[in-house]
Short mmCIF file of C-alpha atoms in Angstrom, two decimals:
data_model
loop_
_atom_site.label_atom_id
_atom_site.label_comp_id
_atom_site.label_asym_id
_atom_site.label_seq_id
_atom_site.Cartn_x
_atom_site.Cartn_y
_atom_site.Cartn_z
CA MET A 1 64.22 86.14 109.15
CA TYR A 2 63.86 83.41 106.18
CA PRO A 3 66.19 84.15 102.99
CA PRO A 4 65.39 81.87 100.40
CA ALA A 5 65.93 78.28 101.63
CA LEU A 6 69.81 77.72 101.82
CA THR A 7 69.86 73.59 100.20
CA LEU A 8 73.40 72.14 100.99
CA LEU A 9 73.52 68.17 99.65
CA LEU A 10 74.83 66.05 101.80
CA THR A 11 75.39 62.20 101.29
CA PRO A 12 75.95 59.57 103.79
CA GLY A 13 79.59 58.91 104.76
CA LEU A 14 81.26 55.33 103.86
CA VAL A 15 82.39 54.49 107.20
CA ALA A 16 79.11 56.25 110.22
CA ALA A 17 80.60 58.40 112.32
CA ALA A 18 80.21 57.78 116.18
CA ILE A 19 80.12 60.68 117.59
CA GLN A 20 78.26 63.60 119.09
CA PRO A 21 77.24 66.59 117.74
CA GLN A 22 80.13 69.75 117.98
CA ALA A 23 80.83 73.39 117.48
CA TYR A 24 83.94 76.03 116.67
CA ALA A 25 83.83 79.10 116.09
CA SER A 26 86.62 82.68 115.91
CA SER A 27 85.19 86.34 116.14
CA ALA A 28 85.43 88.92 115.29
CA ASP A 29 86.07 90.79 118.53
CA GLY A 30 89.01 88.00 119.47
CA ARG A 31 86.08 85.66 122.22
CA TYR A 32 86.39 83.14 120.25
CA LYS A 33 89.81 81.46 118.24
CA LEU A 34 88.61 77.67 117.10
CA SER A 35 86.82 77.69 120.21
CA SER A 36 85.06 75.28 121.31
CA TYR A 37 81.64 77.00 121.23
CA SER A 38 78.00 75.40 122.10
CA ALA A 39 77.27 72.11 119.85
CA PRO A 40 73.81 72.54 117.79
CA VAL A 41 70.84 70.52 118.72
CA ARG A 42 68.53 67.70 117.12
CA GLY A 43 65.14 69.27 116.92
CA THR A 44 63.88 73.11 116.48
CA GLY A 45 65.71 74.32 119.64
CA THR A 46 64.04 77.56 121.23
CA PRO A 47 65.03 80.55 119.54
CA GLY A 48 63.89 82.56 122.34
CA SER A 49 64.46 86.53 121.45
CA ASN A 50 66.82 85.82 118.62
CA SER A 51 66.73 86.60 115.32
CA THR A 52 66.68 82.84 112.66
CA TRP A 53 67.67 81.71 109.74
CA LYS A 54 66.50 78.37 108.14
CA LEU A 55 68.81 76.17 106.67
CA THR A 56 68.51 73.30 104.14
CA ILE A 57 70.67 70.19 103.82
CA ASP A 58 69.80 67.62 100.85
CA ASP A 59 71.49 64.40 102.20
CA THR A 60 70.87 62.42 98.84
CA PRO A 61 73.79 61.71 96.81
CA SER A 62 72.74 63.48 93.79
CA GLY A 63 74.43 66.72 95.31
CA ARG A 64 77.96 66.26 95.44
CA LYS A 65 79.93 68.80 94.07
CA GLN A 66 83.91 68.56 94.11
CA THR A 67 86.35 67.01 96.36
CA ILE A 68 88.78 69.32 98.43
CA LYS A 69 92.29 68.68 97.90
CA GLY A 70 93.02 71.68 100.81
CA PHE A 71 93.12 75.08 102.71
CA GLY A 72 96.68 76.73 103.71
CA ALA A 73 98.60 79.96 102.33
CA ALA A 74 101.96 81.06 100.12
CA VAL A 75 105.03 80.08 101.17
CA THR A 76 106.96 82.94 100.07
CA ASP A 77 110.88 84.03 100.69
CA SER A 78 109.31 86.41 103.69
CA THR A 79 108.32 83.24 105.39
CA VAL A 80 111.15 81.11 105.23
CA SER A 81 113.36 83.93 106.32
CA VAL A 82 110.96 84.77 109.41
CA PHE A 83 109.75 80.81 110.54
CA ASN A 84 114.10 80.34 110.40
CA ALA A 85 114.53 83.30 112.68
CA LEU A 86 112.36 81.35 115.57
CA PRO A 87 113.99 79.77 118.34
CA SER A 88 113.93 75.79 117.50
CA ALA A 89 110.93 74.92 120.48
CA GLN A 90 109.20 77.83 118.96
CA ARG A 91 109.59 76.66 114.95
CA THR A 92 108.36 72.97 115.65
CA ALA A 93 105.52 74.39 117.34
CA LEU A 94 103.89 76.49 114.93
CA LEU A 95 104.94 74.81 112.39
CA ASN A 96 102.56 71.43 114.13
CA THR A 97 100.10 74.38 114.31
CA LEU A 98 99.31 74.74 111.03
CA MET A 99 100.18 71.57 109.46
CA THR A 100 98.89 68.59 111.71
CA THR A 101 95.38 68.34 112.89
CA ALA A 102 96.22 69.60 116.42
CA GLY A 103 96.31 72.87 114.88
CA ALA A 104 94.41 74.02 111.49
CA ASN A 105 95.55 70.99 109.74
CA PHE A 106 96.92 72.78 106.02
CA ALA A 107 96.85 70.31 103.37
CA MET A 108 98.10 72.58 100.44
CA MET A 109 100.59 75.49 100.31
CA ARG A 110 101.32 77.25 97.12
CA HIS A 111 105.17 78.35 96.53
CA THR A 112 107.13 81.22 94.74
CA ILE A 113 109.73 79.70 92.91
CA ALA A 114 112.48 82.05 93.37
CA SER A 115 112.16 85.56 93.80
CA SER A 116 108.47 87.53 94.60
CA ASP A 117 107.63 91.29 96.07
CA LEU A 118 107.89 89.45 99.16
CA SER A 119 111.70 87.92 98.81
CA ALA A 120 114.39 90.65 100.36
CA ASN A 121 116.39 92.29 97.89
CA PRO A 122 117.79 91.07 95.78
CA ALA A 123 115.15 90.18 92.83
CA TYR A 124 116.98 86.42 91.40
CA SER A 125 115.53 83.32 89.89
CA TYR A 126 117.58 80.47 89.66
CA ASP A 127 119.72 80.67 86.89
CA ASP A 128 120.37 84.44 86.46
CA SER A 129 124.30 83.63 85.41
CA ASN A 130 125.11 86.56 85.59
CA GLY A 131 122.65 87.81 82.84
CA GLN A 132 124.58 86.04 80.30
CA THR A 133 122.65 83.35 78.27
CA ASP A 134 123.29 80.15 79.39
CA LEU A 135 121.74 77.38 76.73
CA SER A 136 122.05 74.41 78.12
CA LEU A 137 120.69 75.55 82.08
CA SER A 138 124.28 75.01 83.37
CA ASN A 139 124.48 77.37 86.31
CA PHE A 140 121.03 76.44 87.80
CA ASN A 141 121.59 76.61 91.15
CA LEU A 142 118.58 77.07 93.25
CA GLY A 143 121.16 79.26 95.97
CA ASP A 144 120.65 79.40 99.83
CA ARG A 145 116.96 81.08 99.29
CA GLY A 146 115.71 78.27 96.77
CA ASN A 147 117.22 75.77 98.63
CA ALA A 148 115.93 77.14 102.38
CA MET A 149 112.74 77.20 100.36
CA ALA A 150 112.44 73.67 99.34
CA SER A 151 113.61 72.01 103.57
CA LEU A 152 110.22 74.20 104.24
CA LEU A 153 108.54 72.15 102.28
CA ALA A 154 109.99 69.34 102.76
CA GLU A 155 109.37 69.24 106.48
CA MET A 156 106.45 70.52 106.00
CA ARG A 157 105.23 67.61 103.71
CA ARG A 158 106.82 65.73 106.35
CA LEU A 159 104.31 66.83 109.09
CA GLN A 160 101.55 66.56 106.83
CA PRO A 161 101.99 63.52 104.52
CA SER A 162 98.91 64.47 102.33
CA LEU A 163 100.15 67.66 100.94
CA THR A 164 99.32 69.29 98.05
CA ILE A 165 102.28 71.72 97.20
CA LEU A 166 101.79 74.56 93.82
CA GLY A 167 104.67 76.05 93.11
CA SER A 168 104.36 79.55 91.21
CA PRO A 169 107.27 81.91 89.14
CA TRP A 170 107.04 85.61 89.20
CA SER A 171 109.71 85.45 86.74
CA PRO A 172 111.49 82.92 85.05
CA PRO A 173 116.01 84.15 84.44
CA GLY A 174 116.06 87.85 83.08
CA TRP A 175 118.39 86.72 79.88
CA MET A 176 115.46 84.89 78.61
CA LYS A 177 112.69 87.88 78.72
CA LEU A 178 113.18 90.52 75.71
CA ASN A 179 114.05 92.62 78.26
CA ARG A 180 117.11 91.26 80.03
CA VAL A 181 115.86 92.18 83.46
CA ILE A 182 114.17 90.33 86.23
CA GLN A 183 112.89 93.91 86.87
CA GLY A 184 113.19 97.22 86.19
CA THR A 185 111.19 97.75 83.54
CA THR A 186 107.89 96.77 81.46
CA VAL A 187 108.57 97.41 78.54
CA ASN A 188 109.35 94.44 76.22
CA ASN A 189 108.19 92.47 79.74
CA ASN A 190 108.46 88.92 77.55
CA LEU A 191 109.39 86.15 77.16
CA ASP A 192 112.14 85.69 74.41
CA HIS A 193 110.61 82.10 72.50
CA ALA A 194 113.55 81.90 70.98
CA TYR A 195 114.42 80.30 74.76
CA ALA A 196 110.73 78.68 75.02
CA SER A 197 113.48 75.24 75.37
CA GLN A 198 115.28 76.74 78.14
CA PHE A 199 112.10 78.26 80.09
CA ALA A 200 110.77 74.55 79.85
CA GLN A 201 113.89 73.26 81.27
CA TYR A 202 113.88 75.94 84.33
CA PHE A 203 110.72 74.05 85.18
CA VAL A 204 112.00 70.86 85.33
CA LYS A 205 114.84 71.33 86.99
CA TYR A 206 113.52 73.37 89.77
CA LEU A 207 111.13 69.79 89.59
CA GLN A 208 114.31 68.00 89.66
CA ALA A 209 115.46 70.18 92.50
CA TYR A 210 113.05 70.64 94.91
CA GLN A 211 111.96 66.93 94.65
CA ALA A 212 115.84 65.58 95.35
CA LYS A 213 115.35 67.79 98.52
CA GLY A 214 112.13 66.00 99.54
CA ALA A 215 110.00 68.56 98.61
CA LYS A 216 107.69 66.77 95.60
CA ILE A 217 106.19 69.75 93.66
CA ASP A 218 102.36 68.30 92.42
CA ALA A 219 101.26 71.31 90.05
CA ILE A 220 102.73 74.61 88.80
CA THR A 221 101.74 77.52 87.05
CA ILE A 222 104.08 79.07 84.45
CA GLN A 223 103.55 82.59 85.36
CA ASN A 224 101.52 84.66 88.65
CA GLU A 225 99.58 86.97 87.39
CA PRO A 226 100.33 86.96 83.22
CA LEU A 227 98.41 89.75 83.00
CA ASN A 228 100.31 92.14 85.59
CA SER A 229 103.38 93.70 84.10
CA ARG A 230 105.10 95.12 86.90
CA ALA A 231 108.83 97.81 86.80
CA GLN A 232 109.67 96.99 90.45
CA MET A 233 108.80 94.04 90.92
CA PRO A 234 109.48 90.48 89.44
CA THR A 235 107.16 89.63 86.38
CA MET A 236 106.32 88.57 83.34
CA TYR A 237 103.19 89.11 80.41
CA ILE A 238 101.84 85.89 78.75
CA TYR A 239 99.28 86.53 76.59
CA ALA A 240 96.89 83.67 76.82
CA ASP A 241 97.08 81.82 73.14
CA GLU A 242 101.16 81.92 73.98
CA ALA A 243 100.19 80.30 77.08
CA GLY A 244 98.61 77.48 75.52
CA ASP A 245 101.20 77.47 73.15
CA LEU A 246 104.44 77.43 75.41
CA ILE A 247 102.11 74.53 78.16
CA GLN A 248 100.88 72.33 74.70
CA ASN A 249 104.82 72.37 73.08
CA ASN A 250 106.74 73.37 75.33
CA ILE A 251 106.32 73.01 79.18
CA GLY A 252 104.17 69.69 78.57
CA PRO A 253 106.14 67.72 76.64
CA ALA A 254 109.32 68.90 78.64
CA LEU A 255 107.70 67.17 82.00
CA ARG A 256 106.68 64.46 80.39
CA ASN A 257 109.98 63.81 79.15
CA ALA A 258 111.81 64.00 82.12
CA GLY A 259 109.41 61.63 83.95
CA LEU A 260 107.72 64.10 85.92
CA ASP A 261 103.72 63.81 86.71
CA THR A 262 103.56 67.63 87.91
CA LYS A 263 100.00 68.41 87.16
CA ILE A 264 100.57 71.88 85.06
CA TRP A 265 97.39 74.43 86.28
CA ALA A 266 96.03 77.57 84.21
CA TYR A 267 95.97 81.28 84.38
CA ASP A 268 96.80 81.83 88.68
CA HIS A 269 95.39 85.34 88.17
CA ASN A 270 91.66 87.57 88.25
CA THR A 271 88.49 86.48 87.36
CA ASP A 272 87.34 88.83 86.07
CA GLN A 273 89.33 87.49 82.64
CA PRO A 274 87.59 83.90 82.37
CA SER A 275 88.44 83.55 78.94
CA TYR A 276 92.48 83.71 79.64
CA PRO A 277 92.19 80.05 80.99
CA SER A 278 89.37 79.26 78.26
CA THR A 279 91.69 79.97 75.57
CA VAL A 280 94.32 77.63 76.91
CA LEU A 281 92.58 74.83 78.01
CA SER A 282 91.53 74.82 74.18
CA GLN A 283 95.04 74.76 73.62
CA ALA A 284 97.12 72.74 76.02
CA GLY A 285 93.96 70.81 77.86
CA GLY A 286 95.81 67.40 77.61
CA TYR A 287 97.93 69.36 79.91
CA VAL A 288 95.82 71.39 82.31
CA PRO A 289 94.05 69.58 84.79
CA ALA A 290 92.74 72.84 86.65
CA VAL A 291 92.50 77.05 86.83
CA ALA A 292 93.79 79.01 89.24
CA TRP A 293 92.26 82.57 90.43
CA HIS A 294 92.69 85.41 92.14
CA CYS A 295 91.09 88.23 93.99
CA TYR A 296 91.93 91.53 92.73
CA ALA A 297 89.50 91.69 89.94
CA SER A 298 87.50 95.46 91.13
CA SER A 299 84.35 93.46 90.64
CA LEU A 300 84.82 90.36 92.38
CA ASP A 301 82.25 87.84 91.73
CA TRP A 302 82.59 83.81 92.98
CA SER A 303 79.62 83.32 90.34
CA VAL A 304 82.43 83.37 87.73
CA LEU A 305 83.53 79.84 88.86
CA THR A 306 80.38 78.09 88.55
CA THR A 307 79.80 80.04 84.96
CA PHE A 308 83.70 78.31 84.12
CA HIS A 309 82.42 74.99 85.69
CA ASN A 310 79.65 74.40 83.45
CA ALA A 311 82.10 75.83 80.62
CA HIS A 312 84.07 73.10 81.52
CA PRO A 313 83.12 70.96 83.73
CA GLY A 314 85.44 68.10 84.14
CA VAL A 315 88.35 70.90 85.16
CA GLU A 316 89.54 71.77 89.19
CA GLN A 317 89.04 74.95 90.57
CA TYR A 318 91.27 76.50 92.99
CA MET A 319 91.22 79.99 94.68
CA THR A 320 95.25 80.26 95.18
CA GLU A 321 95.80 84.26 95.45
CA CYS A 322 94.28 86.77 98.62
CA TRP A 323 95.95 89.16 100.35
CA THR A 324 95.07 90.23 104.10
CA SER A 325 96.38 93.22 105.76
CA ALA A 326 96.38 94.59 109.03
CA ARG A 327 98.06 97.72 107.14
CA GLN A 328 95.46 98.42 104.99
CA PRO A 329 93.66 96.48 107.27
CA THR A 330 91.14 94.34 105.93
CA PRO A 331 88.03 92.95 107.25
CA TRP A 332 87.32 90.66 109.96
CA ASN A 333 85.51 87.35 108.04
CA TRP A 334 87.59 88.33 104.71
CA ALA A 335 90.02 85.18 104.80
CA ALA A 336 86.40 83.57 105.64
CA SER A 337 85.03 85.19 102.47
CA PHE A 338 87.09 84.25 100.71
CA THR A 339 87.50 80.71 101.18
CA MET A 340 83.47 80.11 101.46
CA GLY A 341 83.11 82.01 97.99
CA PRO A 342 85.14 79.77 95.90
CA LEU A 343 83.83 76.59 98.13
CA GLN A 344 80.29 77.62 97.28
CA ASN A 345 81.21 78.34 93.58
CA TRP A 346 82.77 74.20 92.46
CA ALA A 347 86.90 75.78 94.02
CA SER A 348 88.40 72.86 94.90
CA GLY A 349 90.48 74.11 97.99
CA VAL A 350 92.35 77.36 98.37
CA THR A 351 95.51 78.99 99.65
CA ALA A 352 95.69 83.43 100.68
CA TRP A 353 98.44 85.57 100.64
CA VAL A 354 100.75 84.72 102.70
CA LEU A 355 101.43 82.68 105.39
CA GLY A 356 104.18 84.07 107.01
CA THR A 357 105.74 87.94 107.79
CA ASP A 358 107.95 90.16 110.32
CA THR A 359 106.09 92.61 112.80
CA ASN A 360 107.11 95.03 109.54
CA ASP A 361 105.15 92.55 106.51
CA GLY A 362 108.19 91.77 105.60
CA PRO A 363 110.89 90.93 104.40
CA HIS A 364 110.29 92.41 100.91
CA LEU A 365 111.46 93.85 97.98
CA THR A 366 111.80 98.07 97.45
CA GLY A 367 110.08 99.89 95.23
CA SER A 368 106.60 100.96 95.39
CA ASP A 369 105.17 98.40 93.35
CA ALA A 370 106.27 95.63 95.96
CA CYS A 371 103.37 94.52 98.97
CA ASP A 372 104.86 96.70 101.58
CA LYS A 373 101.32 95.97 103.57
CA CYS A 374 100.65 92.34 102.99
CA THR A 375 100.09 90.48 106.16
CA GLY A 376 101.00 86.99 107.22
CA LEU A 377 98.44 84.49 108.88
CA VAL A 378 101.43 83.92 110.75
CA THR A 379 103.37 87.46 112.19
CA VAL A 380 106.15 86.30 113.47
CA ASP A 381 108.59 88.95 115.89
CA THR A 382 112.31 88.00 114.60
CA ALA A 383 113.89 90.02 117.63
CA ALA A 384 111.68 88.24 120.02
CA GLY A 385 111.74 85.29 118.68
CA THR A 386 107.84 85.03 119.15
CA TYR A 387 104.99 84.62 116.39
CA SER A 388 101.03 85.25 116.23
CA LEU A 389 98.59 83.70 114.58
CA ARG A 390 95.81 87.03 113.38
CA GLY A 391 92.48 86.45 113.00
CA ASP A 392 92.34 85.36 109.11
CA TYR A 393 94.57 82.08 110.64
CA TYR A 394 91.49 81.68 112.36
CA MET A 395 88.71 82.27 110.07
CA MET A 396 90.53 79.95 107.49
CA ALA A 397 91.23 77.26 110.26
CA GLN A 398 87.03 77.09 111.02
CA PHE A 399 87.44 75.32 107.32
CA SER A 400 90.58 73.86 107.41
CA LYS A 401 90.58 71.93 110.78
CA PHE A 402 86.81 69.98 110.13
CA MET A 403 86.56 69.63 106.12
CA ARG A 404 89.92 67.28 105.66
CA LYS A 405 91.26 66.72 102.32
CA GLY A 406 89.09 64.35 100.25
CA ALA A 407 86.24 65.55 101.65
CA VAL A 408 83.16 66.31 99.10
CA VAL A 409 81.08 70.24 99.38
CA MET A 410 77.69 69.48 98.50
CA SER A 411 75.07 71.66 96.72
CA GLY A 412 73.36 74.40 97.99
CA THR A 413 70.71 77.47 97.64
CA GLY A 414 70.18 80.03 99.50
CA SER A 415 73.32 82.16 101.68
CA TRP A 416 72.50 85.47 101.58
CA THR A 417 74.35 88.44 101.65
CA TYR A 418 72.43 91.91 101.90
CA GLY A 419 73.76 95.48 100.34
CA ASP A 420 75.05 97.38 103.46
CA GLY A 421 77.36 93.54 103.95
CA SER A 422 74.91 91.92 106.35
CA GLY A 423 73.63 88.38 105.96
CA LEU A 424 74.91 85.11 106.94
CA GLU A 425 76.53 82.92 104.76
CA SER A 426 76.94 78.61 104.81
CA VAL A 427 79.26 76.00 102.72
CA ALA A 428 79.02 71.92 103.96
CA ALA A 429 80.88 69.07 102.72
CA THR A 430 80.94 65.17 104.12
CA ASN A 431 84.25 63.81 105.50
CA GLU A 432 84.42 60.53 102.92
CA ASP A 433 86.69 58.34 105.84
CA ASP A 434 83.90 58.75 108.32
CA GLY A 435 80.92 60.37 107.20
CA SER A 436 80.95 62.95 109.12
CA ARG A 437 79.57 65.94 107.77
CA VAL A 438 80.71 69.64 108.64
CA VAL A 439 78.39 72.79 108.48
CA VAL A 440 79.94 76.06 108.27
CA ILE A 441 78.20 79.79 108.77
CA GLU A 442 79.24 82.53 108.44
CA ASN A 443 77.95 84.71 110.74
CA LYS A 444 78.32 88.91 109.18
CA PHE A 445 76.21 90.30 111.76
CA GLY A 446 76.27 92.30 115.11
CA ASN A 447 74.08 89.78 116.38
CA GLU A 448 73.48 86.10 117.44
CA ILE A 449 71.59 84.08 114.91
CA TYR A 450 69.80 81.21 115.60
CA VAL A 451 69.74 78.94 112.57
CA THR A 452 67.80 75.81 111.77
CA VAL A 453 69.36 72.99 109.20
CA GLU A 454 66.61 70.86 108.01
CA ALA A 455 68.01 67.58 106.39
CA LYS A 456 65.66 65.76 103.60
CA SER A 457 66.80 62.58 105.84
CA GLY A 458 64.21 64.40 108.45
CA GLU A 459 66.90 64.88 110.95
CA VAL A 460 66.73 68.31 111.89
CA TRP A 461 69.36 70.62 113.95
CA SER A 462 69.40 74.01 115.50
CA GLY A 463 71.41 76.09 117.14
CA LEU A 464 73.10 79.52 118.01
CA VAL A 465 75.46 81.51 115.96
CA TYR A 466 77.53 83.79 117.32
CA ARG A 467 77.48 87.05 116.00
CA ASN A 468 80.41 88.52 113.38
CA SER A 469 82.22 84.94 113.13
CA VAL A 470 82.74 81.53 111.91
CA VAL A 471 80.93 78.77 113.65
CA THR A 472 82.09 75.36 112.64
CA TRP A 473 79.59 72.65 113.39
CA VAL A 474 80.45 68.85 113.28
CA LEU A 475 77.48 66.74 112.47
CA PRO A 476 77.39 62.73 112.77
CA ALA A 477 76.73 60.82 109.80
CA ALA A 478 72.94 61.30 108.39
CA GLY A 479 71.01 58.19 110.65
CA VAL A 480 73.40 58.24 113.33
#
């Protein structure tokens, strides 16, 4: 079969890579888990009786798109508690697997600023002040859970010095809100603007406290899912023009006056409301270099990111949240798809929800609004002191291990998914440090596909791609 040709434009790297072609695979049937696989060969090869699929790559400078900043997941209170429940040797091995080239080489982590739904009871902020107004924020305190979070992030940064950390709050202190509570009601679940300056200083104090513990935060969003107001978990509703005003007149200046270089990313919610980040950018573009998207729109369409890029070409984009679940099973390729789609549409990074949970998908808050079926990329058996890497981990690692931070994604056409969900999707990038070219192929067919890649430079590469799998080809620099 030959769908519309996929053109992936690749640029020779700064340094020619004297490497042999390689391939690695992770599959739905568990046979492959970031495992070495049959490498592509030069030329058209011999497909035999296998179905075929043709890709073309244009390895010229004109195809350069966005720069990769990293891949990873959300570090929640659940993640911190279950990781810290592991014996020291197991915990060290796990962190090395996640954060170094020995494993996934994750280079981006999103963390929850104080309580989220994946926190044990009770919900909390860093300045609860017994529910009393604290105009000077003199009661600000990370507490045991905040300190443990900062310590884990600092350890991750030591293992991955190029780590990008994004912080997102589910709710500010209750006394800053019109309803005066972190959770419990959706009535007046909004910021009380009498405390707008305290809201801004809350971010300053949090950033300073984390930095003091070795966990410098690179970027924040001012509210996780600002259009999501729920009673039984920490949330807060923020209108688009309200968010723009708060960033422009309060939070942005507060960070700058404190000497902090932390960036502010807009939105942090679904792709069905692109007008929201556009409004924020129109009001506070000087403080907002990037937009964060989630995957939960009822009609998920990652091409929204391309449309947004065309309107705002200088703004970076990230996919910052998409859940994985074992109890309400997400498809075998779900993590691959929510990584592939955004990359094809100008995203510079992807983080899953969530990095780690226990065997009961927790700890989490009680109540029907909190997610009691969100399964981490890592599942920890706290009683046994062991952990397991889930299939979603391997699917994301097929990208993160090989598309290193600083890699440049290349433009392309021709990836194709049929109405029944079968198809082949691909994205490619060039690692700028050695010029190696990475082609990630998501085969959504129940049979093997023989793929041929034709390069504008004259090269041809071909090889077999396993059924229901993600296969990554690592090719030498063009002309080598």
